[in-house]
Protein backbone atom coordinates (compact mmCIF):
# COMPACT_ATOMS: atom_id res chain seq x y z
CA UNK A 1 0.00 0.00 0.00
CA UNK A 2 1.36 3.40 -0.84
CA UNK A 3 1.96 5.95 1.90
CA UNK A 4 -0.68 8.14 0.30
CA UNK A 5 -3.33 5.43 0.59
CA UNK A 6 -2.23 4.77 4.13
CA UNK A 7 -2.73 8.42 4.97
CA UNK A 8 -6.19 8.47 3.42
CA UNK A 9 -7.07 5.49 5.53
CA UNK A 10 -5.84 7.15 8.65
CA UNK A 11 -8.06 10.15 8.01
CA UNK A 12 -11.08 7.86 8.24
CA UNK A 13 -9.69 6.35 11.42
CA UNK A 14 -9.07 9.76 12.89
CA UNK A 15 -12.63 10.88 12.26
CA UNK A 16 -13.99 7.68 13.71
CA UNK A 17 -11.77 7.22 16.69
CA UNK A 18 -10.52 10.69 17.52
CA UNK A 19 -7.28 12.54 17.47
CA UNK A 20 -5.64 10.31 20.07
CA UNK A 21 -5.65 7.41 17.66
CA UNK A 22 -4.03 9.56 15.01
CA UNK A 23 -1.27 10.47 17.39
CA UNK A 24 -0.81 6.92 18.54
CA UNK A 25 -0.54 5.77 14.98
CA UNK A 26 2.16 8.30 14.22
CA UNK A 27 0.07 9.88 11.50
CA UNK A 28 1.53 12.22 8.95
CA UNK A 29 1.27 15.97 9.26
CA UNK A 30 -1.14 16.02 6.37
CA UNK A 31 -3.50 13.81 8.28
CA UNK A 32 -3.24 15.83 11.45
CA UNK A 33 -3.80 19.09 9.63
CA UNK A 34 -6.47 17.75 7.37
CA UNK A 35 -8.56 15.89 9.92
CA UNK A 36 -10.13 19.02 11.32
CA UNK A 37 -11.06 20.10 7.84
CA UNK A 38 -12.51 16.77 6.80
CA UNK A 39 -16.06 17.84 7.54
CA UNK A 40 -15.96 20.73 5.12
CA UNK A 41 -13.45 19.47 2.58
CA UNK A 42 -13.03 15.73 2.25
CA UNK A 43 -9.41 14.96 1.47
CA UNK A 44 -8.59 14.20 -2.10
CA UNK A 45 -6.90 10.82 -2.39
CA UNK A 46 -3.23 11.59 -2.86
CA UNK A 47 -1.65 10.61 -6.12
CA UNK A 48 1.86 10.50 -4.73
CA UNK A 49 3.56 9.09 -1.72
CA UNK A 50 4.01 11.52 1.15
CA UNK A 51 6.88 10.90 3.52
CA UNK A 52 5.79 10.57 7.11
CA UNK A 53 6.01 13.68 9.24
CA UNK A 54 5.65 13.95 13.00
CA UNK A 55 2.07 14.62 14.11
CA UNK A 56 0.82 18.02 15.19
CA UNK A 57 -1.30 18.73 18.21
CA UNK A 58 -4.57 20.57 17.63
CA UNK A 59 -2.97 23.75 18.93
CA UNK A 60 0.01 23.37 16.61
CA UNK A 61 -2.27 22.68 13.66
CA UNK A 62 -4.14 25.89 14.43
CA UNK A 63 -0.82 27.71 14.56
CA UNK A 64 0.23 26.39 11.15
CA UNK A 65 -2.99 27.60 9.59
CA UNK A 66 -2.52 31.01 11.24
CA UNK A 67 0.78 31.54 9.41
CA UNK A 68 -0.63 31.65 5.89
CA UNK A 69 -1.75 33.18 3.59
CA UNK A 70 -0.26 36.64 3.78
CA UNK A 71 -3.26 38.95 3.37
CA UNK A 72 -3.07 42.29 1.56
CA UNK A 73 -1.20 44.93 3.58
CA UNK A 74 -3.28 46.67 6.23
CA UNK A 75 -4.32 50.21 5.39
CA UNK A 76 -2.10 53.02 6.65
CA UNK A 77 -4.46 55.85 7.61
CA UNK A 78 -1.48 58.05 8.47
CA UNK A 79 -0.59 58.15 4.76
CA UNK A 80 -3.44 59.27 2.52
CA UNK A 81 -1.45 58.44 -0.63
CA UNK A 82 -0.14 55.12 0.64
CA UNK A 83 -2.10 53.11 -1.91
CA UNK A 84 -2.00 55.62 -4.76
CA UNK A 85 0.04 54.19 -7.64
CA UNK A 86 1.04 57.71 -8.69
CA UNK A 87 2.65 58.21 -5.28
CA UNK A 88 4.28 54.80 -5.47
CA UNK A 89 5.90 55.69 -8.77
CA UNK A 90 7.24 58.98 -7.39
CA UNK A 91 8.46 57.06 -4.39
CA UNK A 92 10.11 54.39 -6.49
CA UNK A 93 12.10 57.01 -8.39
CA UNK A 94 13.13 58.75 -5.18
CA UNK A 95 14.10 55.44 -3.59
CA UNK A 96 16.79 54.89 -6.21
CA UNK A 97 17.85 58.57 -6.46
CA UNK A 98 21.30 59.27 -5.00
CA UNK A 99 20.79 63.00 -5.46
CA UNK A 100 18.91 62.93 -2.18
CA UNK A 101 22.14 62.43 -0.27
CA UNK A 102 24.54 65.16 0.75
CA UNK A 103 27.27 64.16 -1.67
CA UNK A 104 25.04 62.62 -4.35
CA UNK A 105 26.33 59.07 -3.88
CA UNK A 106 23.88 57.36 -1.51
CA UNK A 107 20.27 56.38 -2.15
CA UNK A 108 17.81 54.30 -0.16
CA UNK A 109 18.79 51.44 -2.47
CA UNK A 110 22.42 51.64 -1.35
CA UNK A 111 21.49 49.76 1.83
CA UNK A 112 18.26 48.21 0.54
CA UNK A 113 19.50 46.52 -2.63
CA UNK A 114 16.75 44.76 -4.59
CA UNK A 115 19.09 41.97 -5.66
CA UNK A 116 20.16 41.38 -2.05
CA UNK A 117 16.69 40.85 -0.68
CA UNK A 118 16.39 44.61 -0.10
CA UNK A 119 19.23 44.37 2.40
CA UNK A 120 22.86 45.08 1.59
CA UNK A 121 24.59 41.79 2.31
CA UNK A 122 26.89 43.45 4.83
CA UNK A 123 27.06 42.76 8.54
CA UNK A 124 27.06 46.44 9.37
CA UNK A 125 25.76 48.84 6.79
CA UNK A 126 27.71 51.68 5.30
CA UNK A 127 26.27 54.97 4.17
CA UNK A 128 28.52 57.99 4.10
CA UNK A 129 30.18 56.38 7.12
CA UNK A 130 30.14 53.03 8.89
CA UNK A 131 26.90 52.36 10.72
CA UNK A 132 26.33 50.45 13.95
CA UNK A 133 23.60 48.10 12.72
CA UNK A 134 22.73 45.76 9.89
CA UNK A 135 20.30 47.00 7.24
CA UNK A 136 16.97 45.18 7.67
CA UNK A 137 15.13 44.04 4.59
CA UNK A 138 12.17 46.13 3.50
CA UNK A 139 10.30 43.22 1.95
CA UNK A 140 6.75 43.32 3.41
CA UNK A 141 7.49 46.47 5.36
CA UNK A 142 3.85 47.53 4.91
CA UNK A 143 2.87 44.96 7.53
CA UNK A 144 5.15 46.34 10.22
CA UNK A 145 3.97 48.40 13.14
CA UNK A 146 7.33 49.85 14.19
CA UNK A 147 10.29 50.71 11.99
CA UNK A 148 14.06 50.35 12.38
CA UNK A 149 15.51 47.62 14.58
CA UNK A 150 14.61 49.72 17.62
CA UNK A 151 11.19 50.90 16.46
CA UNK A 152 12.07 54.58 16.69
CA UNK A 153 9.55 55.37 13.95
CA UNK A 154 5.89 54.41 13.96
CA UNK A 155 5.06 54.92 10.30
CA UNK A 156 7.07 54.02 7.20
CA UNK A 157 7.10 57.62 5.98
CA UNK A 158 8.44 58.82 9.32
CA UNK A 159 11.09 56.12 9.04
CA UNK A 160 12.23 57.43 5.68
CA UNK A 161 13.38 60.78 7.07
CA UNK A 162 15.81 59.03 9.43
CA UNK A 163 18.44 57.75 6.99
CA UNK A 164 17.84 60.72 4.72
CA UNK A 165 18.93 63.21 7.39
CA UNK A 166 21.45 61.17 9.35
CA UNK A 167 24.97 62.51 8.74
CA UNK A 168 26.43 58.99 8.61
CA UNK A 169 23.81 57.66 6.20
CA UNK A 170 22.68 60.06 3.47
CA UNK A 171 23.30 63.47 5.06
CA UNK A 172 20.39 64.88 3.10
CA UNK A 173 17.67 67.23 4.24
CA UNK A 174 14.03 68.09 3.55
CA UNK A 175 15.27 71.11 1.61
CA UNK A 176 17.49 68.94 -0.58
CA UNK A 177 14.67 66.46 -1.14
CA UNK A 178 12.33 69.19 -2.31
CA UNK A 179 15.05 70.69 -4.49
CA UNK A 180 15.49 67.36 -6.27
CA UNK A 181 11.75 67.30 -6.96
CA UNK A 182 11.84 70.88 -8.19
CA UNK A 183 14.86 70.42 -10.44
CA UNK A 184 13.81 67.16 -12.08
CA UNK A 185 11.24 67.89 -14.74
CA UNK A 186 9.67 64.44 -14.80
CA UNK A 187 9.52 64.15 -11.03
CA UNK A 188 8.17 67.68 -10.67
CA UNK A 189 5.36 66.99 -13.14
CA UNK A 190 4.35 63.81 -11.34
CA UNK A 191 4.54 65.46 -7.92
CA UNK A 192 2.51 68.54 -8.95
CA UNK A 193 -0.06 66.32 -10.63
CA UNK A 194 -0.60 64.43 -7.38
CA UNK A 195 0.00 67.01 -4.66
CA UNK A 196 -0.89 70.25 -6.46
CA UNK A 197 2.27 72.31 -6.10
CA UNK A 198 5.89 72.46 -5.04
CA UNK A 199 7.22 75.24 -2.81
CA UNK A 200 9.72 77.66 -4.35
CA UNK A 201 13.34 77.76 -3.25
CA UNK A 202 12.69 80.57 -0.77
CA UNK A 203 9.60 78.95 0.78
CA UNK A 204 9.06 78.73 4.52
CA UNK A 205 10.36 75.76 6.50
CA UNK A 206 6.75 74.71 7.01
CA UNK A 207 6.01 74.68 3.29
CA UNK A 208 9.19 72.74 2.58
CA UNK A 209 8.35 70.20 5.26
CA UNK A 210 4.85 69.73 3.85
CA UNK A 211 6.29 68.90 0.42
CA UNK A 212 9.04 66.75 1.91
CA UNK A 213 6.54 64.76 3.95
CA UNK A 214 4.50 64.17 0.81
CA UNK A 215 7.67 62.87 -0.86
CA UNK A 216 8.37 60.63 2.13
CA UNK A 217 4.81 59.33 1.98
CA UNK A 218 5.43 58.58 -1.68
CA UNK A 219 8.51 56.56 -0.78
CA UNK A 220 6.36 54.70 1.73
CA UNK A 221 3.76 54.11 -0.99
CA UNK A 222 6.46 52.47 -3.11
CA UNK A 223 7.61 50.36 -0.19
CA UNK A 224 4.04 49.19 0.36
CA UNK A 225 4.23 47.50 -3.03
CA UNK A 226 7.08 45.23 -1.88
CA UNK A 227 4.85 42.35 -0.88
CA UNK A 228 6.22 38.87 -1.27
CA UNK A 229 4.37 36.41 -3.47
CA UNK A 230 3.13 33.07 -2.11
CA UNK A 231 5.93 30.74 -1.10
CA UNK A 232 6.11 26.94 -1.18
CA UNK A 233 5.01 27.06 2.45
CA UNK A 234 1.90 29.03 1.47
CA UNK A 235 1.14 26.48 -1.24
CA UNK A 236 1.44 23.76 1.37
CA UNK A 237 -0.92 25.45 3.83
CA UNK A 238 -3.38 26.10 1.03
CA UNK A 239 -3.25 22.39 0.22
CA UNK A 240 -3.80 21.52 3.88
CA UNK A 241 -6.88 23.73 3.96
CA UNK A 242 -8.23 22.09 0.85
CA UNK A 243 -7.24 18.61 1.94
CA UNK A 244 -5.27 18.35 -1.29
CA UNK A 245 -2.64 15.81 -0.31
CA UNK A 246 -1.00 15.90 -3.72
CA UNK A 247 -0.38 19.64 -3.53
CA UNK A 248 1.15 19.25 -0.08
CA UNK A 249 4.35 18.21 -1.83
CA UNK A 250 4.93 21.93 -2.37
CA UNK A 251 6.88 21.57 0.84
CA UNK A 252 9.77 19.13 0.93
CA UNK A 253 9.77 16.43 3.62
CA UNK A 254 12.64 18.24 5.32
CA UNK A 255 10.76 21.53 5.34
CA UNK A 256 7.62 19.81 6.64
CA UNK A 257 9.58 18.36 9.52
CA UNK A 258 11.04 21.82 10.07
CA UNK A 259 7.55 23.28 10.22
CA UNK A 260 6.58 20.80 12.92
CA UNK A 261 9.63 21.90 14.90
CA UNK A 262 8.86 25.56 14.19
CA UNK A 263 5.46 25.35 15.88
CA UNK A 264 6.49 22.63 18.34
CA UNK A 265 9.78 21.70 19.95
CA UNK A 266 11.71 24.75 18.75
CA UNK A 267 8.78 27.12 19.50
CA UNK A 268 10.02 29.69 16.97
CA UNK A 269 6.37 30.62 16.49
CA UNK A 270 6.32 32.20 19.94
CA UNK A 271 7.79 35.34 18.39
CA UNK A 272 7.62 34.55 14.66
CA UNK A 273 3.83 34.40 14.63
CA UNK A 274 1.05 35.32 12.23
CA UNK A 275 1.20 35.56 8.44
CA UNK A 276 4.20 37.87 8.59
CA UNK A 277 6.00 35.31 10.73
CA UNK A 278 6.78 38.10 13.17
CA UNK A 279 4.96 39.45 16.20
CA UNK A 280 6.24 42.86 15.07
CA UNK A 281 7.46 43.60 18.58
CA UNK A 282 10.78 43.58 20.41
CA UNK A 283 12.72 40.89 22.24
CA UNK A 284 16.10 40.15 23.74
CA UNK A 285 17.64 37.64 21.35
CA UNK A 286 20.67 37.32 23.64
CA UNK A 287 22.97 37.54 20.64
CA UNK A 288 26.37 38.86 21.65
CA UNK A 289 27.48 42.08 19.98
CA UNK A 290 29.93 41.95 17.12
CA UNK A 291 33.42 41.94 18.51
CA UNK A 292 32.28 40.52 21.83
CA UNK A 293 32.08 42.27 25.16
CA UNK A 294 29.03 43.54 26.94
CA UNK A 295 26.14 44.80 24.83
CA UNK A 296 26.24 48.52 24.29
CA UNK A 297 23.25 49.04 22.00
CA UNK A 298 20.16 50.01 24.02
CA UNK A 299 17.85 48.91 21.19
CA UNK A 300 14.17 49.42 21.96
CA UNK A 301 14.93 51.22 25.23
CA UNK A 302 16.47 54.11 23.32
CA UNK A 303 14.15 53.70 20.34
CA UNK A 304 11.20 54.57 22.54
CA UNK A 305 12.81 57.80 23.64
CA UNK A 306 13.58 58.69 20.05
CA UNK A 307 10.05 57.90 18.97
CA UNK A 308 8.66 60.23 21.63
CA UNK A 309 10.98 63.00 20.47
CA UNK A 310 10.41 62.51 16.74
CA UNK A 311 9.06 65.42 14.71
CA UNK A 312 7.46 63.00 12.28
CA UNK A 313 5.20 60.31 13.72
CA UNK A 314 1.71 58.89 13.49
CA UNK A 315 0.49 61.39 16.08
CA UNK A 316 2.28 64.40 14.64
CA UNK A 317 0.73 67.22 12.65
CA UNK A 318 2.26 65.71 9.52
CA UNK A 319 0.18 62.58 9.88
CA UNK A 320 -3.08 62.05 8.03
CA UNK A 321 -4.50 60.34 11.11
CA UNK A 322 -2.97 62.10 14.14
CA UNK A 323 -5.74 60.80 16.41
CA UNK A 324 -5.83 57.34 14.86
CA UNK A 325 -5.08 53.90 16.27
CA UNK A 326 -1.35 53.97 15.58
CA UNK A 327 -0.98 57.35 17.27
CA UNK A 328 -2.91 56.08 20.30
CA UNK A 329 -0.76 52.98 20.49
CA UNK A 330 2.43 55.03 20.32
CA UNK A 331 1.17 57.42 22.99
CA UNK A 332 0.55 54.57 25.39
CA UNK A 333 3.92 52.87 24.93
CA UNK A 334 5.74 52.13 28.15
CA UNK A 335 9.51 52.39 28.61
CA UNK A 336 10.90 49.76 30.95
CA UNK A 337 14.35 48.47 31.90
CA UNK A 338 13.64 45.11 30.29
CA UNK A 339 13.55 46.78 26.88
CA UNK A 340 17.27 47.54 27.05
CA UNK A 341 18.89 45.55 24.25
CA UNK A 342 15.64 44.38 22.70
CA UNK A 343 15.30 44.46 18.92
CA UNK A 344 12.39 43.96 16.58
CA UNK A 345 11.40 40.47 15.52
CA UNK A 346 12.13 40.31 11.78
CA UNK A 347 9.67 38.76 9.39
CA UNK A 348 10.82 35.39 8.10
CA UNK A 349 9.17 35.79 4.71
CA UNK A 350 11.96 35.90 2.09
CA UNK A 351 14.45 35.51 4.92
CA UNK A 352 16.78 33.35 2.83
CA UNK A 353 17.31 36.27 0.45
CA UNK A 354 18.92 38.69 2.87
CA UNK A 355 21.81 37.27 4.87
CA UNK A 356 23.51 38.01 7.19
CA UNK A 357 21.12 37.97 10.14
CA UNK A 358 20.36 39.76 13.41
CA UNK A 359 20.69 43.46 14.20
CA UNK A 360 24.44 43.49 13.61
CA UNK A 361 24.53 40.75 11.04
CA UNK A 362 26.18 38.54 13.63
CA UNK A 363 25.19 35.33 11.84
CA UNK A 364 26.20 34.64 8.25
CA UNK A 365 23.72 31.85 7.62
CA UNK A 366 20.32 30.63 8.71
CA UNK A 367 22.06 27.60 10.20
CA UNK A 368 24.08 29.94 12.41
CA UNK A 369 20.83 31.51 13.60
CA UNK A 370 19.29 28.13 14.35
CA UNK A 371 22.45 27.05 16.18
CA UNK A 372 22.24 30.14 18.39
CA UNK A 373 18.65 29.53 19.45
CA UNK A 374 19.36 25.81 19.80
CA UNK A 375 22.32 26.04 22.14
CA UNK A 376 22.46 29.66 23.35
CA UNK A 377 26.22 29.17 23.37
CA UNK A 378 27.85 32.55 23.81
CA UNK A 379 24.52 34.18 24.58
CA UNK A 380 24.51 37.35 26.61
CA UNK A 381 23.42 36.79 30.22
CA UNK A 382 19.85 37.44 31.20
CA UNK A 383 19.38 40.69 33.03
CA UNK A 384 17.40 40.98 36.23
CA UNK A 385 14.53 42.56 34.34
CA UNK A 386 14.85 40.54 31.12
CA UNK A 387 12.10 38.44 29.62
CA UNK A 388 12.79 34.70 29.70
CA UNK A 389 11.50 33.27 26.46
CA UNK A 390 14.64 31.58 25.18
CA UNK A 391 15.67 28.15 26.41
CA UNK A 392 18.22 25.71 24.91
CA UNK A 393 16.32 23.47 22.50
CA UNK A 394 18.43 20.34 22.29
CA UNK A 395 17.94 19.87 18.56
CA UNK A 396 19.64 17.10 16.63
CA UNK A 397 21.73 17.97 13.56
CA UNK A 398 18.90 16.69 11.36
CA UNK A 399 16.38 18.83 13.18
CA UNK A 400 18.53 21.90 12.71
CA UNK A 401 18.78 21.16 8.98
CA UNK A 402 15.03 20.64 8.83
CA UNK A 403 14.40 24.02 10.42
CA UNK A 404 16.66 25.68 7.87
CA UNK A 405 14.82 23.86 5.08
CA UNK A 406 11.56 25.26 6.43
CA UNK A 407 12.98 28.79 6.61
CA UNK A 408 14.14 28.46 3.00
CA UNK A 409 10.63 27.44 1.99
CA UNK A 410 9.37 30.89 2.96
CA UNK A 411 10.78 32.60 -0.12
CA UNK A 412 8.05 34.05 -2.29
CA UNK A 413 7.93 32.73 -5.81
CA UNK A 414 9.61 35.11 -8.26
CA UNK A 415 10.96 37.32 -5.46
CA UNK A 416 14.32 37.96 -7.08
CA UNK A 417 12.76 38.92 -10.41
CA UNK A 418 10.14 41.12 -8.76
CA UNK A 419 12.79 42.91 -6.74
CA UNK A 420 15.03 43.52 -9.74
CA UNK A 421 12.06 44.90 -11.69
CA UNK A 422 11.69 47.77 -9.24
CA UNK A 423 14.93 49.36 -10.44
CA UNK A 424 14.83 52.27 -12.88
CA UNK A 425 14.50 50.62 -16.25
CA UNK A 426 13.18 47.47 -14.63
CA UNK A 427 10.28 45.51 -16.03
CA UNK A 428 7.63 47.28 -13.97
CA UNK A 429 8.82 50.82 -14.60
CA UNK A 430 5.94 53.00 -15.70
CA UNK B 1 -2.60 2.16 22.69
CA UNK B 2 -2.96 0.75 26.20
CA UNK B 3 -1.89 2.94 29.04
CA UNK B 4 -1.41 2.10 32.71
CA UNK B 5 -4.41 3.28 34.70
CA UNK B 6 -2.52 4.19 37.90
CA UNK B 7 -0.59 7.17 36.61
CA UNK B 8 -3.69 8.41 34.85
CA UNK B 9 -5.71 8.35 38.06
CA UNK B 10 -2.89 10.05 39.92
CA UNK B 11 -2.65 12.71 37.27
CA UNK B 12 -6.38 13.30 37.44
CA UNK B 13 -6.24 13.62 41.22
CA UNK B 14 -3.34 16.04 41.09
CA UNK B 15 -5.11 17.96 38.39
CA UNK B 16 -8.23 18.19 40.50
CA UNK B 17 -6.26 19.45 43.47
CA UNK B 18 -4.52 22.01 41.31
CA UNK B 19 -7.82 23.13 39.84
CA UNK B 20 -9.29 23.56 43.31
CA UNK B 21 -6.33 25.60 44.44
CA UNK B 22 -6.61 27.90 41.45
CA UNK B 23 -10.33 27.97 41.04
CA UNK B 24 -10.51 31.75 40.78
CA UNK B 25 -7.96 31.88 38.01
CA UNK B 26 -9.49 28.94 36.20
CA UNK B 27 -12.97 30.41 36.37
CA UNK B 28 -11.72 33.71 35.10
CA UNK B 29 -10.01 32.05 32.16
CA UNK B 30 -13.13 30.09 31.28
CA UNK B 31 -15.44 33.04 31.53
CA UNK B 32 -13.22 35.61 29.94
CA UNK B 33 -15.08 35.85 26.68
CA UNK B 34 -18.37 36.74 28.34
CA UNK B 35 -16.98 38.68 31.27
CA UNK B 36 -15.75 37.50 34.59
CA UNK B 37 -15.80 38.07 38.33
CA UNK B 38 -12.67 37.81 40.45
CA UNK B 39 -12.01 38.52 44.10
CA UNK B 40 -9.03 40.53 45.27
CA UNK B 41 -6.32 38.53 46.98
CA UNK B 42 -7.04 40.05 50.38
CA UNK B 43 -10.72 39.35 49.93
CA UNK B 44 -11.74 42.97 50.36
CA UNK B 45 -13.04 43.65 46.83
CA UNK B 46 -14.98 41.97 44.06
CA UNK B 47 -14.01 42.88 40.48
CA UNK B 48 -16.42 42.34 37.63
CA UNK B 49 -14.89 42.86 34.20
CA UNK B 50 -15.38 42.28 30.52
CA UNK B 51 -13.49 43.22 27.39
CA UNK B 52 -14.62 45.28 24.44
CA UNK B 53 -14.50 43.73 21.96
CA UNK B 54 -14.99 40.22 23.29
CA UNK B 55 -13.18 37.92 23.10
CA UNK B 56 -9.99 39.80 23.70
CA UNK B 57 -8.27 40.30 20.35
CA UNK B 58 -4.62 39.57 19.72
CA UNK B 59 -2.35 42.21 18.20
CA UNK B 60 -5.07 44.83 18.44
CA UNK B 61 -6.09 47.36 21.08
CA UNK B 62 -9.05 46.59 23.31
CA UNK B 63 -10.80 48.14 26.29
CA UNK B 64 -11.98 46.75 29.60
CA UNK B 65 -15.19 47.64 31.41
CA UNK B 66 -14.54 47.15 35.14
CA UNK B 67 -16.72 47.39 38.24
CA UNK B 68 -15.01 47.20 41.63
CA UNK B 69 -17.13 46.76 44.77
CA UNK B 70 -16.18 46.27 48.41
CA UNK B 71 -17.18 42.75 49.37
CA UNK B 72 -19.21 44.21 52.25
CA UNK B 73 -21.34 46.99 50.76
CA UNK B 74 -20.14 50.42 51.86
CA UNK B 75 -19.17 53.75 50.42
CA UNK B 76 -15.62 53.62 49.06
CA UNK B 77 -13.37 55.99 47.15
CA UNK B 78 -11.53 53.55 44.93
CA UNK B 79 -8.71 54.00 42.44
CA UNK B 80 -7.71 51.38 39.89
CA UNK B 81 -4.57 50.55 37.96
CA UNK B 82 -4.58 47.79 35.35
CA UNK B 83 -1.72 45.88 33.77
CA UNK B 84 -1.29 42.51 32.09
CA UNK B 85 1.70 40.19 32.07
CA UNK B 86 2.84 36.95 30.45
CA UNK B 87 4.11 35.05 33.50
CA UNK B 88 5.95 32.41 31.48
CA UNK B 89 7.80 35.04 29.46
CA UNK B 90 8.35 37.40 32.36
CA UNK B 91 7.19 40.42 30.45
CA UNK B 92 4.04 42.44 30.21
CA UNK B 93 2.26 44.58 27.70
CA UNK B 94 4.24 47.23 25.86
CA UNK B 95 1.64 49.87 26.69
CA UNK B 96 0.16 51.54 29.74
CA UNK B 97 -3.61 51.73 29.29
CA UNK B 98 -5.66 54.77 30.21
CA UNK B 99 -7.94 54.17 33.22
CA UNK B 100 -11.00 56.39 33.42
CA UNK B 101 -12.94 56.47 36.69
CA UNK B 102 -16.66 56.69 35.99
CA UNK B 103 -17.79 56.81 39.62
CA UNK B 104 -19.39 54.25 41.92
CA UNK B 105 -16.44 51.88 41.45
CA UNK B 106 -16.88 51.76 37.70
CA UNK B 107 -13.92 52.17 35.36
CA UNK B 108 -13.19 52.08 31.68
CA UNK B 109 -9.70 50.92 30.75
CA UNK B 110 -8.69 52.03 27.27
CA UNK B 111 -5.79 50.82 25.17
CA UNK B 112 -4.99 47.36 26.47
CA UNK B 113 -2.86 45.47 23.92
CA UNK B 114 -1.78 41.82 23.86
CA UNK B 115 1.15 41.76 21.47
CA UNK B 116 1.85 38.02 21.71
CA UNK B 117 -0.14 34.83 21.79
CA UNK B 118 0.00 32.77 24.96
CA UNK B 119 -0.97 32.86 28.63
CA UNK B 120 -1.71 36.31 30.00
CA UNK B 121 -2.69 37.51 33.45
CA UNK B 122 -4.66 40.73 33.82
CA UNK B 123 -3.89 42.48 37.09
CA UNK B 124 -6.32 44.84 38.78
CA UNK B 125 -4.68 46.91 41.52
CA UNK B 126 -7.38 48.48 43.66
CA UNK B 127 -6.36 51.33 45.92
CA UNK B 128 -8.37 52.85 48.72
CA UNK B 129 -6.38 55.51 50.51
CA UNK B 130 -2.94 54.09 51.25
CA UNK B 131 -4.04 50.47 50.92
CA UNK B 132 -3.87 48.45 47.70
CA UNK B 133 -5.16 44.99 46.92
CA UNK B 134 -4.64 43.05 43.71
CA UNK B 135 -7.05 40.84 41.83
CA UNK B 136 -5.94 38.90 38.75
CA UNK B 137 -7.57 36.99 35.96
CA UNK B 138 -5.93 34.41 33.71
CA UNK B 139 -6.52 34.77 29.99
CA UNK B 140 -5.26 32.60 27.18
CA UNK B 141 -4.87 34.29 23.82
Short mmCIF file of C-alpha atoms in Angstrom, two decimals, chain A residues 24 145 270-271 279-281 283 329 331-334 338-339 386-389, chain B residues 1 59-60 88-98 110-111 113 115-116:
data_model
loop_
_atom_site.label_atom_id
_atom_site.label_comp_id
_atom_site.label_asym_id
_atom_site.label_seq_id
_atom_site.Cartn_x
_atom_site.Cartn_y
_atom_site.Cartn_z
CA UNK A 24 -0.81 6.92 18.54
CA UNK A 145 3.97 48.40 13.14
CA UNK A 270 6.32 32.20 19.94
CA UNK A 271 7.79 35.34 18.39
CA UNK A 279 4.96 39.45 16.20
CA UNK A 280 6.24 42.86 15.07
CA UNK A 281 7.46 43.60 18.58
CA UNK A 283 12.72 40.89 22.24
CA UNK A 329 -0.76 52.98 20.49
CA UNK A 331 1.17 57.42 22.99
CA UNK A 332 0.55 54.57 25.39
CA UNK A 333 3.92 52.87 24.93
CA UNK A 334 5.74 52.13 28.15
CA UNK A 338 13.64 45.11 30.29
CA UNK A 339 13.55 46.78 26.88
CA UNK A 386 14.85 40.54 31.12
CA UNK A 387 12.10 38.44 29.62
CA UNK A 388 12.79 34.70 29.70
CA UNK A 389 11.50 33.27 26.46
CA UNK B 1 -2.60 2.16 22.69
CA UNK B 59 -2.35 42.21 18.20
CA UNK B 60 -5.07 44.83 18.44
CA UNK B 88 5.95 32.41 31.48
CA UNK B 89 7.80 35.04 29.46
CA UNK B 90 8.35 37.40 32.36
CA UNK B 91 7.19 40.42 30.45
CA UNK B 92 4.04 42.44 30.21
CA UNK B 93 2.26 44.58 27.70
CA UNK B 94 4.24 47.23 25.86
CA UNK B 95 1.64 49.87 26.69
CA UNK B 96 0.16 51.54 29.74
CA UNK B 97 -3.61 51.73 29.29
CA UNK B 98 -5.66 54.77 30.21
CA UNK B 110 -8.69 52.03 27.27
CA UNK B 111 -5.79 50.82 25.17
CA UNK B 113 -2.86 45.47 23.92
CA UNK B 115 1.15 41.76 21.47
CA UNK B 116 1.85 38.02 21.71
#
